Amino acid sequence: MLKQTPLSAAHRAMGAKMVDFGGWDMPVSYGSQIDEHHQVRSDAGMFDVCHMLVVDVNGADVRGFLRNLVANNVDKLKVPGKALYSCMLNPQGGVIDDLIIYFMTEDWFRIVVNAGTAEKDVAWMQKQAQGRGLTITPRRDLAMIAVQGPNARARVWMAIPGAQAVTEAVKPFNAVEFQQYFIARTGYTGEDGFEVILPAAEAQAFWHLLATLGVKPIGLGARDTLRLEAGMNLYGQDMDETTSPLESGLAWTVDLHSGRDFIGKAALQARDINHQLVGLVLLDKGVLRAHQPVHTKHGVGEITSGTFSPTLQQSIALARIPLGIAPGAEVEVEIRDRKRKAKVVSYPFARNGKALV
Amino acid sequence: MSIPADLKYTKSHEWAKLNADGTVTVGITHHAQDLLGDMVFVETPAVGRKLNAGEECAVVESVKAASDVYAPIAGEVVAANAAVEAAPEAINKDAHAAWMFTLKPDNAADLDSLLDAAAYQALVESEAH
């Protein structure tokens, strides 16, 4: 039996093609995933991200707990509502999950974790929290809907009377509470927009209201092409428990320079770094896919995520390849036993509707 | 769901059409394109290539996934559709018009071993459950 979100019935009613996504009954597309992609880049689209889990951590010393738990430094969070992207590492320096931490008050931080890792994450957090007098609360009573695109914020303001006044000045990667809504200016598409957390019982009505305001539903298919164009990592593909964040394009999230100790730090410092995550653009015909070998002059690497980019109209990928191959270099990707030319590029590939490579 | 009665079908979701000159034109079915979604890449077999029944001979890729295309019957490739390689989305628009290649069959009677429209419909319905 697949797990349902509060919106599963709404997806079916809107003609979605549903798939088993890590045990969840989720919409992959409502028709053309390319049309959905362009809809988000040019206007506004909404995503059911209720399968992801909101975890509230409460207690006197949440900050101290998070200083030890995650690789990024929560002391960067000084203003209520500010968000931080971080990896949560195991003692070997592998990535248990990547997550977003919102600082609300010194005794309340809100964390959003991936769907597929949610149970493992909560168990790990509870283990690390032992003896600290903290409460860790998985919030399956909450729903999460992402509204993304250049017109996304304006549509949310139409849907929630009064929200404009309290969220217009909210900067990217910040959140604010308003009535029963937790409105965060975060997302996974490279576009402006909000991730709205609200009571699960309200989710269907809010979803339908957004639809009447011209916000189109977007499936997981377009979510993946959007996030890859935006150069955002996907847990389980671009990183996992066996890979170092330092070889997954996530060094910018790992705080090795402050005196703070955190789980996995010593292992990261002891490990050699031999690989880097780069962008690839396919120069020949075809489509780049995860696990295809990438041949470089310094050895063989592997594509971690690949797809066709609707914005660039060619295939793009993230790949983990040996160090020393710089943007502009040509490499060869093995696609079904044939070597195809690709160019190494810096990512993101697209942002705010525009191609960057 | 469109399953034309004048075509033959394979279990791997190709359609085959017997032409007046005895050649057989091949494509992927409406159902297959619906499962795969937006097509972005097609590779057809080289003209002159000899194929066994069931042999991998072409590739279609959607944004979502790559899928092999198999020869429905044995024969020699006598034509390949360059237009569908240039515009893969034609398969989404009309899968039964967007052909991929034409075969000169080794034995035209091999077509009889393929599914007719009713049998293919039953296959599609059984896969949906």
PDB file of C-alpha atoms in Angstrom, chain A residues 167-337:
ATOM      1  CA  THR A 167       6.074  38.267   3.284  1.00  0.00           C
ATOM      2  CA  GLU A 168       6.925  40.893   0.664  1.00  0.00           C
ATOM      3  CA  ALA A 169      10.091  41.923   2.506  1.00  0.00           C
ATOM      4  CA  VAL A 170      11.085  38.327   3.316  1.00  0.00           C
ATOM      5  CA  LYS A 171      14.407  37.663   1.590  1.00  0.00           C
ATOM      6  CA  PRO A 172      15.357  34.455  -0.228  1.00  0.00           C
ATOM      7  CA  PHE A 173      16.089  31.612   2.197  1.00  0.00           C
ATOM      8  CA  ASN A 174      13.973  33.105   4.953  1.00  0.00           C
ATOM      9  CA  ALA A 175      10.576  32.157   6.338  1.00  0.00           C
ATOM     10  CA  VAL A 176       7.780  33.741   8.304  1.00  0.00           C
ATOM     11  CA  GLU A 177       4.729  32.440  10.148  1.00  0.00           C
ATOM     12  CA  PHE A 178       1.391  33.933   9.170  1.00  0.00           C
ATOM     13  CA  GLN A 179      -1.900  32.605  10.535  1.00  0.00           C
ATOM     14  CA  GLN A 180      -1.810  28.832  10.014  1.00  0.00           C
ATOM     15  CA  TYR A 181       0.830  29.171   7.277  1.00  0.00           C
ATOM     16  CA  PHE A 182       4.589  28.841   7.492  1.00  0.00           C
ATOM     17  CA  ILE A 183       5.767  30.634   4.356  1.00  0.00           C
ATOM     18  CA  ALA A 184       9.394  30.118   3.288  1.00  0.00           C
ATOM     19  CA  ARG A 185      11.088  31.804   0.345  1.00  0.00           C
ATOM     20  CA  THR A 186      12.898  28.599  -0.567  1.00  0.00           C
ATOM     21  CA  GLY A 187      12.532  26.137  -3.408  1.00  0.00           C
ATOM     22  CA  TYR A 188      14.129  23.605  -5.673  1.00  0.00           C
ATOM     23  CA  THR A 189      13.750  25.039  -9.167  1.00  0.00           C
ATOM     24  CA  GLY A 190      16.081  28.045  -9.492  1.00  0.00           C
ATOM     25  CA  GLU A 191      13.022  30.302  -9.594  1.00  0.00           C
ATOM     26  CA  ASP A 192      11.558  32.667  -7.041  1.00  0.00           C
ATOM     27  CA  GLY A 193       8.674  31.389  -4.976  1.00  0.00           C
ATOM     28  CA  PHE A 194       7.472  30.040  -1.669  1.00  0.00           C
ATOM     29  CA  GLU A 195       7.330  26.726   0.071  1.00  0.00           C
ATOM     30  CA  VAL A 196       4.130  26.889   2.103  1.00  0.00           C
ATOM     31  CA  ILE A 197       3.704  24.616   5.111  1.00  0.00           C
ATOM     32  CA  LEU A 198       0.126  24.384   6.379  1.00  0.00           C
ATOM     33  CA  PRO A 199      -2.202  22.044   8.265  1.00  0.00           C
ATOM     34  CA  ALA A 200      -2.747  18.858   6.240  1.00  0.00           C
ATOM     35  CA  ALA A 201      -6.513  19.323   6.527  1.00  0.00           C
ATOM     36  CA  GLU A 202      -6.229  22.639   4.650  1.00  0.00           C
ATOM     37  CA  ALA A 203      -3.998  21.349   1.858  1.00  0.00           C
ATOM     38  CA  GLN A 204      -6.632  20.320  -0.692  1.00  0.00           C
ATOM     39  CA  ALA A 205      -8.555  23.594  -0.446  1.00  0.00           C
ATOM     40  CA  PHE A 206      -5.351  25.624  -0.769  1.00  0.00           C
ATOM     41  CA  TRP A 207      -4.210  23.550  -3.765  1.00  0.00           C
ATOM     42  CA  HIS A 208      -7.527  24.059  -5.579  1.00  0.00           C
ATOM     43  CA  LEU A 209      -7.537  27.762  -4.735  1.00  0.00           C
ATOM     44  CA  LEU A 210      -4.075  28.167  -6.262  1.00  0.00           C
ATOM     45  CA  ALA A 211      -5.285  26.286  -9.346  1.00  0.00           C
ATOM     46  CA  THR A 212      -8.173  28.724  -9.804  1.00  0.00           C
ATOM     47  CA  LEU A 213      -5.601  31.545  -9.644  1.00  0.00           C
ATOM     48  CA  GLY A 214      -3.713  30.081 -12.613  1.00  0.00           C
ATOM     49  CA  VAL A 215      -1.023  28.122 -10.783  1.00  0.00           C
ATOM     50  CA  LYS A 216      -0.618  24.854 -12.717  1.00  0.00           C
ATOM     51  CA  PRO A 217       0.158  21.577 -10.956  1.00  0.00           C
ATOM     52  CA  ILE A 218       3.655  20.300 -11.729  1.00  0.00           C
ATOM     53  CA  GLY A 219       4.759  16.676 -11.405  1.00  0.00           C
ATOM     54  CA  LEU A 220       7.939  15.074 -10.177  1.00  0.00           C
ATOM     55  CA  GLY A 221       9.220  14.731 -13.747  1.00  0.00           C
ATOM     56  CA  ALA A 222       9.481  18.481 -14.247  1.00  0.00           C
ATOM     57  CA  ARG A 223      10.661  18.923 -10.675  1.00  0.00           C
ATOM     58  CA  ASP A 224      13.727  16.873 -11.600  1.00  0.00           C
ATOM     59  CA  THR A 225      14.565  18.761 -14.822  1.00  0.00           C
ATOM     60  CA  LEU A 226      14.055  22.090 -13.041  1.00  0.00           C
ATOM     61  CA  ARG A 227      16.282  21.204 -10.103  1.00  0.00           C
ATOM     62  CA  LEU A 228      18.997  19.789 -12.352  1.00  0.00           C
ATOM     63  CA  GLU A 229      19.038  22.930 -14.522  1.00  0.00           C
ATOM     64  CA  ALA A 230      19.301  24.888 -11.260  1.00  0.00           C
ATOM     65  CA  GLY A 231      22.328  22.752 -10.324  1.00  0.00           C
ATOM     66  CA  MET A 232      20.750  21.457  -7.130  1.00  0.00           C
ATOM     67  CA  ASN A 233      21.820  18.125  -5.719  1.00  0.00           C
ATOM     68  CA  LEU A 234      19.435  15.236  -5.319  1.00  0.00           C
ATOM     69  CA  TYR A 235      19.887  12.928  -2.356  1.00  0.00           C
ATOM     70  CA  GLY A 236      20.501   9.319  -3.383  1.00  0.00           C
ATOM     71  CA  GLN A 237      21.877  10.342  -6.767  1.00  0.00           C
ATOM     72  CA  ASP A 238      24.390  13.160  -6.408  1.00  0.00           C
ATOM     73  CA  MET A 239      25.251  12.248  -2.814  1.00  0.00           C
ATOM     74  CA  ASP A 240      24.567   9.463  -0.348  1.00  0.00           C
ATOM     75  CA  GLU A 241      26.003   7.757   2.717  1.00  0.00           C
ATOM     76  CA  THR A 242      29.018   6.489   0.774  1.00  0.00           C
ATOM     77  CA  THR A 243      30.061   9.827  -0.722  1.00  0.00           C
ATOM     78  CA  SER A 244      31.785  12.794   0.846  1.00  0.00           C
ATOM     79  CA  PRO A 245      30.001  16.139   0.557  1.00  0.00           C
ATOM     80  CA  LEU A 246      33.433  17.501  -0.411  1.00  0.00           C
ATOM     81  CA  GLU A 247      33.294  15.371  -3.568  1.00  0.00           C
ATOM     82  CA  SER A 248      29.601  16.108  -4.187  1.00  0.00           C
ATOM     83  CA  GLY A 249      29.753  19.828  -4.875  1.00  0.00           C
ATOM     84  CA  LEU A 250      28.748  20.571  -1.289  1.00  0.00           C
ATOM     85  CA  ALA A 251      32.015  21.884   0.172  1.00  0.00           C
ATOM     86  CA  TRP A 252      30.348  25.294   0.480  1.00  0.00           C
ATOM     87  CA  THR A 253      27.969  23.801   3.056  1.00  0.00           C
ATOM     88  CA  VAL A 254      30.666  22.125   5.165  1.00  0.00           C
ATOM     89  CA  ASP A 255      32.158  24.261   7.910  1.00  0.00           C
ATOM     90  CA  LEU A 256      35.677  22.924   8.435  1.00  0.00           C
ATOM     91  CA  HIS A 257      37.220  26.200   9.507  1.00  0.00           C
ATOM     92  CA  SER A 258      35.475  27.180  12.727  1.00  0.00           C
ATOM     93  CA  GLY A 259      36.585  25.467  15.932  1.00  0.00           C
ATOM     94  CA  ARG A 260      33.217  23.710  16.167  1.00  0.00           C
ATOM     95  CA  ASP A 261      33.215  19.913  16.152  1.00  0.00           C
ATOM     96  CA  PHE A 262      30.414  18.025  14.379  1.00  0.00           C
ATOM     97  CA  ILE A 263      29.619  14.437  13.507  1.00  0.00           C
ATOM     98  CA  GLY A 264      31.750  13.367  10.534  1.00  0.00           C
ATOM     99  CA  LYS A 265      34.200  16.285  10.723  1.00  0.00           C
ATOM    100  CA  ALA A 266      37.248  14.242  11.694  1.00  0.00           C
ATOM    101  CA  ALA A 267      36.516  11.709   8.961  1.00  0.00           C
ATOM    102  CA  LEU A 268      36.211  14.427   6.325  1.00  0.00           C
ATOM    103  CA  GLN A 269      39.528  15.934   7.416  1.00  0.00           C
ATOM    104  CA  ALA A 270      41.231  12.535   7.245  1.00  0.00           C
ATOM    105  CA  ARG A 271      39.933  11.607   3.791  1.00  0.00           C
ATOM    106  CA  ASP A 272      41.730  12.428   0.546  1.00  0.00           C
ATOM    107  CA  ILE A 273      39.704  14.355  -1.981  1.00  0.00           C
ATOM    108  CA  ASN A 274      40.100  12.883  -5.465  1.00  0.00           C
ATOM    109  CA  HIS A 275      36.882  13.858  -7.195  1.00  0.00           C
ATOM    110  CA  GLN A 276      34.782  16.877  -7.972  1.00  0.00           C
ATOM    111  CA  LEU A 277      31.190  17.354  -9.055  1.00  0.00           C
ATOM    112  CA  VAL A 278      30.928  19.221 -12.351  1.00  0.00           C
ATOM    113  CA  GLY A 279      28.287  20.101 -14.889  1.00  0.00           C
ATOM    114  CA  LEU A 280      28.248  18.480 -18.332  1.00  0.00           C
ATOM    115  CA  VAL A 281      26.574  19.578 -21.521  1.00  0.00           C
ATOM    116  CA  LEU A 282      26.288  16.908 -24.211  1.00  0.00           C
ATOM    117  CA  LEU A 283      27.702  18.091 -27.537  1.00  0.00           C
ATOM    118  CA  ASP A 284      26.637  15.011 -29.526  1.00  0.00           C
ATOM    119  CA  LYS A 285      23.101  13.668 -29.807  1.00  0.00           C
ATOM    120  CA  GLY A 286      21.563  11.596 -27.054  1.00  0.00           C
ATOM    121  CA  VAL A 287      20.576  11.918 -23.430  1.00  0.00           C
ATOM    122  CA  LEU A 288      22.901  11.798 -20.422  1.00  0.00           C
ATOM    123  CA  ARG A 289      21.702   9.545 -17.608  1.00  0.00           C
ATOM    124  CA  ALA A 290      22.875   8.637 -14.118  1.00  0.00           C
ATOM    125  CA  HIS A 291      25.672   6.020 -13.922  1.00  0.00           C
ATOM    126  CA  GLN A 292      27.010   6.519 -17.448  1.00  0.00           C
ATOM    127  CA  PRO A 293      30.857   6.463 -17.342  1.00  0.00           C
ATOM    128  CA  VAL A 294      32.670   9.728 -18.080  1.00  0.00           C
ATOM    129  CA  HIS A 295      36.134   9.377 -19.630  1.00  0.00           C
ATOM    130  CA  THR A 296      38.565  12.204 -18.861  1.00  0.00           C
ATOM    131  CA  LYS A 297      42.309  12.617 -19.328  1.00  0.00           C
ATOM    132  CA  HIS A 298      42.710  12.043 -15.584  1.00  0.00           C
ATOM    133  CA  GLY A 299      40.615   8.894 -15.399  1.00  0.00           C
ATOM    134  CA  VAL A 300      37.029   7.741 -15.422  1.00  0.00           C
ATOM    135  CA  GLY A 301      34.175   9.372 -13.534  1.00  0.00           C
ATOM    136  CA  GLU A 302      30.413   8.863 -13.500  1.00  0.00           C
ATOM    137  CA  ILE A 303      27.267  10.830 -14.160  1.00  0.00           C
ATOM    138  CA  THR A 304      25.247  11.222 -10.961  1.00  0.00           C
ATOM    139  CA  SER A 305      22.179  12.928 -12.511  1.00  0.00           C
ATOM    140  CA  GLY A 306      21.415  13.449 -16.178  1.00  0.00           C
ATOM    141  CA  THR A 307      18.450  14.511 -18.246  1.00  0.00           C
ATOM    142  CA  PHE A 308      17.277  16.521 -21.222  1.00  0.00           C
ATOM    143  CA  SER A 309      17.154  20.232 -20.401  1.00  0.00           C
ATOM    144  CA  PRO A 310      14.003  21.882 -21.753  1.00  0.00           C
ATOM    145  CA  THR A 311      15.542  25.351 -21.279  1.00  0.00           C
ATOM    146  CA  LEU A 312      18.815  24.557 -23.068  1.00  0.00           C
ATOM    147  CA  GLN A 313      17.221  22.120 -25.544  1.00  0.00           C
ATOM    148  CA  GLN A 314      20.113  19.711 -25.039  1.00  0.00           C
ATOM    149  CA  SER A 315      21.144  17.120 -22.525  1.00  0.00           C
ATOM    150  CA  ILE A 316      22.839  18.152 -19.257  1.00  0.00           C
ATOM    151  CA  ALA A 317      24.222  16.285 -16.276  1.00  0.00           C
ATOM    152  CA  LEU A 318      26.017  16.449 -12.982  1.00  0.00           C
ATOM    153  CA  ALA A 319      29.034  14.139 -12.909  1.00  0.00           C
ATOM    154  CA  ARG A 320      31.603  13.120 -10.319  1.00  0.00           C
ATOM    155  CA  ILE A 321      34.939  13.138 -12.134  1.00  0.00           C
ATOM    156  CA  PRO A 322      38.638  13.188 -11.175  1.00  0.00           C
ATOM    157  CA  LEU A 323      40.123  16.474  -9.992  1.00  0.00           C
ATOM    158  CA  GLY A 324      41.994  18.663 -12.451  1.00  0.00           C
ATOM    159  CA  ILE A 325      39.405  18.793 -15.232  1.00  0.00           C
ATOM    160  CA  ALA A 326      38.309  22.397 -15.568  1.00  0.00           C
ATOM    161  CA  PRO A 327      35.225  23.979 -17.149  1.00  0.00           C
ATOM    162  CA  GLY A 328      35.650  24.131 -20.918  1.00  0.00           C
ATOM    163  CA  ALA A 329      37.369  20.728 -21.101  1.00  0.00           C
ATOM    164  CA  GLU A 330      35.938  18.085 -23.392  1.00  0.00           C
ATOM    165  CA  VAL A 331      35.175  14.627 -22.026  1.00  0.00           C
ATOM    166  CA  GLU A 332      33.550  11.511 -23.446  1.00  0.00           C
ATOM    167  CA  VAL A 333      30.447   9.931 -22.003  1.00  0.00           C
ATOM    168  CA  GLU A 334      29.720   6.278 -22.673  1.00  0.00           C
ATOM    169  CA  ILE A 335      26.111   6.018 -23.791  1.00  0.00           C
ATOM    170  CA  ARG A 336      25.104   2.464 -24.678  1.00  0.00           C
ATOM    171  CA  ASP A 337      28.676   1.418 -25.575  1.00  0.00           C
TER     172      ASP A 337
END
